[in-house]
Amino acid sequence: MRARGVEECHLTLHVGAGTFRPIDCDSTADHTMHAEWVSLSAAALSQLREAVSSGRPIVPVGTTSVRTLESIYWWGVKLIGKDASIQLAREISIDQWDPYRLTHQAGSWEELPSVSESLDAVLFWAQSRVEEEGGGEVSVVGQTQLLIVPGYRFALCDYLFTNTHQPRSTLLMLVSALVGGHKRIQDIYLHALDNDYRFLSYGDSNFLACHQNSVLNRLPKSPSTSALSISSVASPSSAAASALSISSISSPPSSAASAISVAETEQEKKPTSNLPALTTPQE
């Protein structure tokens, strides 16, 4: 990756057992999403902001990296909403239905703040917290319960490296949303089955492109542009791409350097109206 000019960026998310818990209800509206602890440095946030401004592709490696990045965007949207309690918060907090609630309040996906505006708001908020506390390292930390389902639009994911996922899992719903729906991911998985690909965490990797209808307020991408790649390694794995690379190494409740780790909480909010289709991919 380095030899091909890929710029790396690292983030942390502590993965909880809920990541692997199957959806045991008929509708995702009845599923309670686990919470995960996330952390992102000011330097990493600035890298993301620069990549967005210059129109460089962002390539997460792993679904945990995607959930962390998307959570940062939604925290910026909440900050821009000028909620006093949010402005004074020391940590980010993303509920599983926040994207759909905030989109409903805005009127549509197109009316939401741009990605660059959101990142600016998050960086300003993080710097202000440190100044108020008399100095220290600028970073973004907190918890996310973000649930990504088909119909979601991605703010910080152009392409994705990931393995194959279990039926009736939140991770399968995430990749279904990314590629443009259940039928598209089903075709990809049928191809993998027909060609004896290895499945699950120690199996073969997929390099998936975000469908044009699944992108939120994005800058034009140029194939010749150097990209930003984000790595999230749930178990020993690696990937290559011509991008800015964000590495997230998931380990159980304790995390290694450049890691993403998660703690579970019990917070739930039912979805509001006008949510995207909340169907559970079966295969």
mmCIF file of C-alpha atoms in Angstrom:
data_model
loop_
_atom_site.group_PDB
_atom_site.id
_atom_site.type_symbol
_atom_site.label_atom_id
_atom_site.label_comp_id
_atom_site.label_asym_id
_atom_site.label_seq_id
_atom_site.Cartn_x
_atom_site.Cartn_y
_atom_site.Cartn_z
ATOM 1 C CA MET A 1 0.000 0.000 0.000
ATOM 2 C CA ARG A 2 2.770 2.439 0.908
ATOM 3 C CA ALA A 3 4.618 1.606 -2.313
ATOM 4 C CA ARG A 4 1.513 2.573 -4.273
ATOM 5 C CA GLY A 5 1.272 5.941 -2.552
ATOM 6 C CA VAL A 6 -1.464 5.100 -0.081
ATOM 7 C CA GLU A 7 -1.629 7.468 2.878
ATOM 8 C CA GLU A 8 -2.502 5.735 6.132
ATOM 9 C CA CYS A 9 -4.736 6.954 8.913
ATOM 10 C CA HIS A 10 -5.439 5.144 12.175
ATOM 11 C CA LEU A 11 -8.434 5.062 14.483
ATOM 12 C CA THR A 12 -9.659 2.985 17.413
ATOM 13 C CA LEU A 13 -12.881 1.125 18.114
ATOM 14 C CA HIS A 14 -13.377 -1.443 20.893
ATOM 15 C CA VAL A 15 -15.469 -4.236 19.425
ATOM 16 C CA GLY A 16 -18.074 -5.828 21.677
ATOM 17 C CA ALA A 17 -19.772 -9.199 21.401
ATOM 18 C CA GLY A 18 -22.811 -7.486 19.928
ATOM 19 C CA THR A 19 -20.954 -7.119 16.618
ATOM 20 C CA PHE A 20 -21.411 -10.836 16.073
ATOM 21 C CA ARG A 21 -24.878 -11.201 17.594
ATOM 22 C CA PRO A 22 -27.403 -12.212 14.924
ATOM 23 C CA ILE A 23 -30.633 -10.315 14.387
ATOM 24 C CA ASP A 24 -33.254 -12.537 15.997
ATOM 25 C CA CYS A 25 -36.317 -10.421 15.121
ATOM 26 C CA ASP A 26 -38.295 -10.027 11.908
ATOM 27 C CA SER A 27 -37.570 -6.301 11.546
ATOM 28 C CA THR A 28 -34.459 -4.321 12.342
ATOM 29 C CA ALA A 29 -36.771 -1.745 13.928
ATOM 30 C CA ASP A 30 -36.984 -4.182 16.855
ATOM 31 C CA HIS A 31 -33.254 -4.865 17.057
ATOM 32 C CA THR A 32 -31.223 -3.200 19.812
ATOM 33 C CA MET A 33 -27.782 -2.302 18.526
ATOM 34 C CA HIS A 34 -24.737 -2.776 20.730
ATOM 35 C CA ALA A 35 -22.581 0.222 21.633
ATOM 36 C CA GLU A 36 -18.887 0.473 20.829
ATOM 37 C CA TRP A 37 -16.205 2.794 22.191
ATOM 38 C CA VAL A 38 -14.452 4.837 19.507
ATOM 39 C CA SER A 39 -11.425 7.114 19.460
ATOM 40 C CA LEU A 40 -9.936 9.313 16.732
ATOM 41 C CA SER A 41 -7.014 11.725 17.033
ATOM 42 C CA ALA A 42 -7.104 15.311 15.807
ATOM 43 C CA ALA A 43 -4.375 14.414 13.305
ATOM 44 C CA ALA A 44 -6.521 11.635 11.848
ATOM 45 C CA LEU A 45 -9.522 13.954 11.723
ATOM 46 C CA SER A 46 -7.443 16.530 9.838
ATOM 47 C CA GLN A 47 -6.315 13.850 7.384
ATOM 48 C CA LEU A 48 -9.932 12.969 6.706
ATOM 49 C CA ARG A 49 -10.854 16.615 6.265
ATOM 50 C CA GLU A 50 -8.042 17.131 3.763
ATOM 51 C CA ALA A 51 -8.995 13.984 1.840
ATOM 52 C CA VAL A 52 -12.606 15.154 1.580
ATOM 53 C CA SER A 53 -11.561 18.646 0.463
ATOM 54 C CA SER A 54 -9.275 17.325 -2.251
ATOM 55 C CA GLY A 55 -11.777 14.738 -3.471
ATOM 56 C CA ARG A 56 -9.592 11.740 -2.632
ATOM 57 C CA PRO A 57 -11.300 8.372 -2.167
ATOM 58 C CA ILE A 58 -11.606 7.106 1.392
ATOM 59 C CA VAL A 59 -11.204 3.340 1.668
ATOM 60 C CA PRO A 60 -12.048 1.826 5.070
ATOM 61 C CA VAL A 61 -10.598 -1.598 5.758
ATOM 62 C CA GLY A 62 -13.205 -3.380 7.828
ATOM 63 C CA THR A 63 -16.790 -2.625 8.812
ATOM 64 C CA THR A 64 -15.663 -1.346 12.213
ATOM 65 C CA SER A 65 -13.724 1.432 10.484
ATOM 66 C CA VAL A 66 -16.859 2.304 8.510
ATOM 67 C CA ARG A 67 -19.002 2.556 11.640
ATOM 68 C CA THR A 68 -16.414 4.743 13.356
ATOM 69 C CA LEU A 69 -16.069 7.124 10.415
ATOM 70 C CA GLU A 70 -19.800 7.408 9.847
ATOM 71 C CA SER A 71 -20.332 8.046 13.561
ATOM 72 C CA ILE A 72 -17.900 10.975 13.403
ATOM 73 C CA TYR A 73 -19.962 12.473 10.569
ATOM 74 C CA TRP A 74 -23.223 12.149 12.521
ATOM 75 C CA TRP A 75 -21.675 13.715 15.615
ATOM 76 C CA GLY A 76 -20.799 16.719 13.455
ATOM 77 C CA VAL A 77 -24.390 16.874 12.219
ATOM 78 C CA LYS A 78 -25.593 16.915 15.825
ATOM 79 C CA LEU A 79 -23.110 19.684 16.680
ATOM 80 C CA ILE A 80 -24.257 21.789 13.738
ATOM 81 C CA GLY A 81 -27.807 21.407 15.074
ATOM 82 C CA LYS A 82 -26.674 23.658 17.967
ATOM 83 C CA ASP A 83 -28.157 21.513 20.718
ATOM 84 C CA ALA A 84 -26.735 23.068 23.912
ATOM 85 C CA SER A 85 -26.336 19.715 25.661
ATOM 86 C CA ILE A 86 -24.378 18.404 22.675
ATOM 87 C CA GLN A 87 -22.095 21.454 22.537
ATOM 88 C CA LEU A 88 -21.082 20.932 26.178
ATOM 89 C CA ALA A 89 -20.573 17.173 25.881
ATOM 90 C CA ARG A 90 -17.095 15.779 26.497
ATOM 91 C CA GLU A 91 -17.649 12.599 24.501
ATOM 92 C CA ILE A 92 -19.548 11.696 21.371
ATOM 93 C CA SER A 93 -22.732 9.646 21.637
ATOM 94 C CA ILE A 94 -24.494 8.236 18.578
ATOM 95 C CA ASP A 95 -27.806 6.410 18.960
ATOM 96 C CA GLN A 96 -28.672 3.641 16.500
ATOM 97 C CA TRP A 97 -31.500 5.704 14.984
ATOM 98 C CA ASP A 98 -29.725 9.096 14.924
ATOM 99 C CA PRO A 99 -28.992 9.073 11.152
ATOM 100 C CA TYR A 100 -32.616 8.417 10.253
ATOM 101 C CA ARG A 101 -34.014 10.824 12.870
ATOM 102 C CA LEU A 102 -31.674 13.621 11.794
ATOM 103 C CA THR A 103 -32.402 12.997 8.117
ATOM 104 C CA HIS A 104 -36.129 13.168 8.836
ATOM 105 C CA GLN A 105 -35.620 16.473 10.648
ATOM 106 C CA ALA A 106 -33.565 17.851 7.738
ATOM 107 C CA GLY A 107 -36.219 16.814 5.224
ATOM 108 C CA SER A 108 -34.041 14.521 3.102
ATOM 109 C CA TRP A 109 -30.529 13.114 2.800
ATOM 110 C CA GLU A 110 -29.682 15.945 0.391
ATOM 111 C CA GLU A 111 -30.512 18.600 3.012
ATOM 112 C CA LEU A 112 -28.023 17.309 5.583
ATOM 113 C CA PRO A 113 -24.765 19.216 6.261
ATOM 114 C CA SER A 114 -21.889 18.376 3.942
ATOM 115 C CA VAL A 115 -19.152 16.036 5.078
ATOM 116 C CA SER A 116 -16.598 18.858 5.224
ATOM 117 C CA GLU A 117 -18.920 21.017 7.359
ATOM 118 C CA SER A 118 -19.464 18.135 9.747
ATOM 119 C CA LEU A 119 -15.752 17.379 10.118
ATOM 120 C CA ASP A 120 -15.004 21.074 10.701
ATOM 121 C CA ALA A 121 -17.630 21.141 13.454
ATOM 122 C CA VAL A 122 -16.178 18.048 15.137
ATOM 123 C CA LEU A 123 -12.604 19.358 15.000
ATOM 124 C CA PHE A 124 -13.642 22.751 16.406
ATOM 125 C CA TRP A 125 -15.633 21.043 19.184
ATOM 126 C CA ALA A 126 -12.709 18.772 20.123
ATOM 127 C CA GLN A 127 -10.239 21.665 20.187
ATOM 128 C CA SER A 128 -12.621 23.785 22.279
ATOM 129 C CA ARG A 129 -12.971 21.004 24.876
ATOM 130 C CA VAL A 130 -9.194 20.815 25.300
ATOM 131 C CA GLU A 131 -8.832 24.600 25.591
ATOM 132 C CA GLU A 132 -11.536 24.755 28.252
ATOM 133 C CA GLU A 133 -9.762 22.063 30.250
ATOM 134 C CA GLY A 134 -6.410 23.852 30.116
ATOM 135 C CA GLY A 135 -4.656 21.839 27.448
ATOM 136 C CA GLY A 136 -3.938 18.257 26.524
ATOM 137 C CA GLU A 137 -4.233 16.016 23.497
ATOM 138 C CA VAL A 138 -7.024 16.832 21.064
ATOM 139 C CA SER A 139 -9.047 13.738 20.223
ATOM 140 C CA VAL A 140 -12.587 12.517 19.659
ATOM 141 C CA VAL A 141 -13.789 9.741 21.948
ATOM 142 C CA GLY A 142 -17.140 8.292 22.926
ATOM 143 C CA GLN A 143 -19.666 5.607 22.113
ATOM 144 C CA THR A 144 -21.644 4.715 19.027
ATOM 145 C CA GLN A 145 -24.642 2.464 18.460
ATOM 146 C CA LEU A 146 -24.811 3.327 14.776
ATOM 147 C CA LEU A 147 -26.958 0.866 12.802
ATOM 148 C CA ILE A 148 -26.531 0.936 9.021
ATOM 149 C CA VAL A 149 -29.339 -0.621 6.977
ATOM 150 C CA PRO A 150 -30.214 -0.654 3.255
ATOM 151 C CA GLY A 151 -31.231 2.864 2.232
ATOM 152 C CA TYR A 152 -28.462 4.497 4.295
ATOM 153 C CA ARG A 153 -26.134 6.983 2.581
ATOM 154 C CA PHE A 154 -22.428 6.952 3.398
ATOM 155 C CA ALA A 155 -20.465 10.093 4.219
ATOM 156 C CA LEU A 156 -16.913 8.745 4.519
ATOM 157 C CA CYS A 157 -16.687 5.518 2.546
ATOM 158 C CA ASP A 158 -15.943 5.284 -1.182
ATOM 159 C CA TYR A 159 -14.723 1.694 -1.199
ATOM 160 C CA LEU A 160 -14.497 -1.016 1.450
ATOM 161 C CA PHE A 161 -12.257 -3.969 2.190
ATOM 162 C CA THR A 162 -14.143 -6.563 4.210
ATOM 163 C CA ASN A 163 -14.640 -10.294 4.532
ATOM 164 C CA THR A 164 -17.925 -12.124 3.975
ATOM 165 C CA HIS A 165 -20.547 -11.990 6.713
ATOM 166 C CA GLN A 166 -23.124 -14.197 8.409
ATOM 167 C CA PRO A 167 -26.792 -14.191 7.331
ATOM 168 C CA ARG A 168 -29.076 -12.103 9.585
ATOM 169 C CA SER A 169 -26.188 -9.959 10.844
ATOM 170 C CA THR A 170 -25.862 -6.188 11.123
ATOM 171 C CA LEU A 171 -22.594 -6.436 9.170
ATOM 172 C CA LEU A 172 -24.363 -8.036 6.206
ATOM 173 C CA MET A 173 -26.911 -5.215 6.288
ATOM 174 C CA LEU A 174 -24.069 -2.680 6.243
ATOM 175 C CA VAL A 175 -22.487 -4.123 3.090
ATOM 176 C CA SER A 176 -25.939 -4.476 1.511
ATOM 177 C CA ALA A 177 -26.453 -0.754 2.078
ATOM 178 C CA LEU A 178 -23.023 -0.002 0.638
ATOM 179 C CA VAL A 179 -23.415 -1.840 -2.667
ATOM 180 C CA GLY A 180 -26.990 -0.712 -3.285
ATOM 181 C CA GLY A 181 -29.275 -3.324 -1.771
ATOM 182 C CA HIS A 182 -29.848 -6.948 -0.888
ATOM 183 C CA LYS A 183 -30.002 -8.190 -4.486
ATOM 184 C CA ARG A 184 -26.546 -6.812 -5.286
ATOM 185 C CA ILE A 185 -24.835 -8.344 -2.253
ATOM 186 C CA GLN A 186 -26.667 -11.616 -2.862
ATOM 187 C CA ASP A 187 -25.221 -11.751 -6.388
ATOM 188 C CA ILE A 188 -21.727 -11.124 -4.987
ATOM 189 C CA TYR A 189 -22.099 -13.896 -2.399
ATOM 190 C CA LEU A 190 -23.520 -16.337 -4.957
ATOM 191 C CA HIS A 191 -20.446 -15.692 -7.109
ATOM 192 C CA ALA A 192 -18.252 -16.394 -4.067
ATOM 193 C CA LEU A 193 -20.090 -19.657 -3.350
ATOM 194 C CA ASP A 194 -19.884 -20.789 -6.973
ATOM 195 C CA ASN A 195 -16.130 -20.165 -7.010
ATOM 196 C CA ASP A 196 -15.262 -21.733 -3.637
ATOM 197 C CA TYR A 197 -14.298 -18.512 -1.891
ATOM 198 C CA ARG A 198 -13.601 -18.842 1.823
ATOM 199 C CA PHE A 199 -16.196 -17.190 4.042
ATOM 200 C CA LEU A 200 -16.251 -15.326 7.385
ATOM 201 C CA SER A 201 -13.423 -13.780 9.420
ATOM 202 C CA TYR A 202 -10.549 -15.934 8.197
ATOM 203 C CA GLY A 203 -11.846 -16.170 4.646
ATOM 204 C CA ASP A 204 -11.262 -14.215 1.471
ATOM 205 C CA SER A 205 -11.547 -10.436 1.362
ATOM 206 C CA ASN A 206 -13.913 -8.353 -0.764
ATOM 207 C CA PHE A 207 -13.147 -4.978 -2.296
ATOM 208 C CA LEU A 208 -16.554 -3.296 -2.613
ATOM 209 C CA ALA A 209 -17.449 0.013 -4.247
ATOM 210 C CA CYS A 210 -20.055 2.264 -2.683
ATOM 211 C CA HIS A 211 -23.072 2.479 -5.006
ATOM 212 C CA GLN A 212 -23.661 5.926 -6.517
ATOM 213 C CA ASN A 213 -27.081 6.085 -4.853
ATOM 214 C CA SER A 214 -25.562 5.295 -1.447
ATOM 215 C CA VAL A 215 -23.260 8.350 -1.271
ATOM 216 C CA LEU A 216 -24.034 11.364 0.900
ATOM 217 C CA ASN A 217 -22.851 14.868 -0.125
ATOM 218 C CA ARG A 218 -19.670 13.580 -1.763
ATOM 219 C CA LEU A 219 -16.973 15.391 -3.738
ATOM 220 C CA PRO A 220 -16.310 14.202 -7.310
ATOM 221 C CA LYS A 221 -13.857 11.320 -7.407
ATOM 222 C CA SER A 222 -11.125 11.049 -10.028
ATOM 223 C CA PRO A 223 -9.684 7.620 -10.845
ATOM 224 C CA SER A 224 -6.206 9.136 -11.081
ATOM 225 C CA THR A 225 -6.410 10.740 -7.633
ATOM 226 C CA SER A 226 -4.385 9.275 -4.798
ATOM 227 C CA ALA A 227 -6.788 7.917 -2.175
ATOM 228 C CA LEU A 228 -7.231 7.588 1.587
ATOM 229 C CA SER A 229 -7.469 4.036 2.940
ATOM 230 C CA ILE A 230 -8.895 3.141 6.358
ATOM 231 C CA SER A 231 -7.898 -0.182 7.871
ATOM 232 C CA SER A 232 -9.920 -2.028 10.461
ATOM 233 C CA VAL A 233 -8.504 -5.470 11.227
ATOM 234 C CA ALA A 234 -10.827 -7.675 13.240
ATOM 235 C CA SER A 235 -8.378 -10.519 13.321
ATOM 236 C CA PRO A 236 -4.966 -10.784 11.717
ATOM 237 C CA SER A 237 -5.676 -9.499 8.204
ATOM 238 C CA SER A 238 -4.462 -6.885 5.750
ATOM 239 C CA ALA A 239 -5.546 -5.178 2.557
ATOM 240 C CA ALA A 240 -4.175 -2.952 -0.175
ATOM 241 C CA ALA A 241 -5.680 -0.031 -2.047
ATOM 242 C CA SER A 242 -4.715 3.180 -3.803
ATOM 243 C CA ALA A 243 -6.153 5.360 -1.026
ATOM 244 C CA LEU A 244 -5.752 7.111 2.385
ATOM 245 C CA SER A 245 -5.538 4.200 4.739
ATOM 246 C CA ILE A 246 -7.192 4.241 8.159
ATOM 247 C CA SER A 247 -6.199 1.288 10.304
ATOM 248 C CA SER A 248 -8.397 -0.057 13.045
ATOM 249 C CA ILE A 249 -7.286 -3.268 14.762
ATOM 250 C CA SER A 250 -10.179 -4.793 16.651
ATOM 251 C CA SER A 251 -9.317 -6.765 19.716
ATOM 252 C CA PRO A 252 -11.579 -7.829 22.563
ATOM 253 C CA PRO A 253 -12.372 -5.091 25.071
ATOM 254 C CA SER A 254 -8.707 -4.124 25.262
ATOM 255 C CA SER A 255 -7.157 -2.713 22.117
ATOM 256 C CA ALA A 256 -3.734 -2.631 20.486
ATOM 257 C CA ALA A 257 -2.137 0.402 18.904
ATOM 258 C CA SER A 258 -4.156 1.775 15.976
ATOM 259 C CA ALA A 259 -7.134 -0.231 17.189
ATOM 260 C CA ILE A 260 -10.920 -0.004 17.295
ATOM 261 C CA SER A 261 -12.568 -1.341 20.409
ATOM 262 C CA VAL A 262 -16.099 -1.419 21.851
ATOM 263 C CA ALA A 263 -18.000 -1.501 25.113
ATOM 264 C CA GLU A 264 -21.663 -2.473 25.305
ATOM 265 C CA THR A 265 -24.382 -0.300 26.794
ATOM 266 C CA GLU A 266 -28.115 -0.642 27.096
ATOM 267 C CA GLN A 267 -29.535 2.350 25.271
ATOM 268 C CA GLU A 268 -32.371 2.082 22.827
ATOM 269 C CA LYS A 269 -34.549 4.467 20.897
ATOM 270 C CA LYS A 270 -37.267 3.339 18.502
ATOM 271 C CA PRO A 271 -37.020 4.590 14.931
ATOM 272 C CA THR A 272 -38.992 7.559 13.739
ATOM 273 C CA SER A 273 -41.093 7.599 10.601
ATOM 274 C CA ASN A 274 -39.686 7.633 7.066
ATOM 275 C CA LEU A 275 -36.839 5.232 7.817
ATOM 276 C CA PRO A 276 -35.231 3.353 4.943
ATOM 277 C CA ALA A 277 -36.509 -0.139 4.306
ATOM 278 C CA LEU A 278 -35.664 -2.065 7.473
ATOM 279 C CA THR A 279 -35.427 -5.534 6.052
ATOM 280 C CA THR A 280 -32.995 -8.206 7.142
ATOM 281 C CA PRO A 281 -30.890 -9.856 4.417
ATOM 282 C CA GLN A 282 -31.332 -13.600 4.736
ATOM 283 C CA GLU A 283 -28.379 -14.916 2.771
#
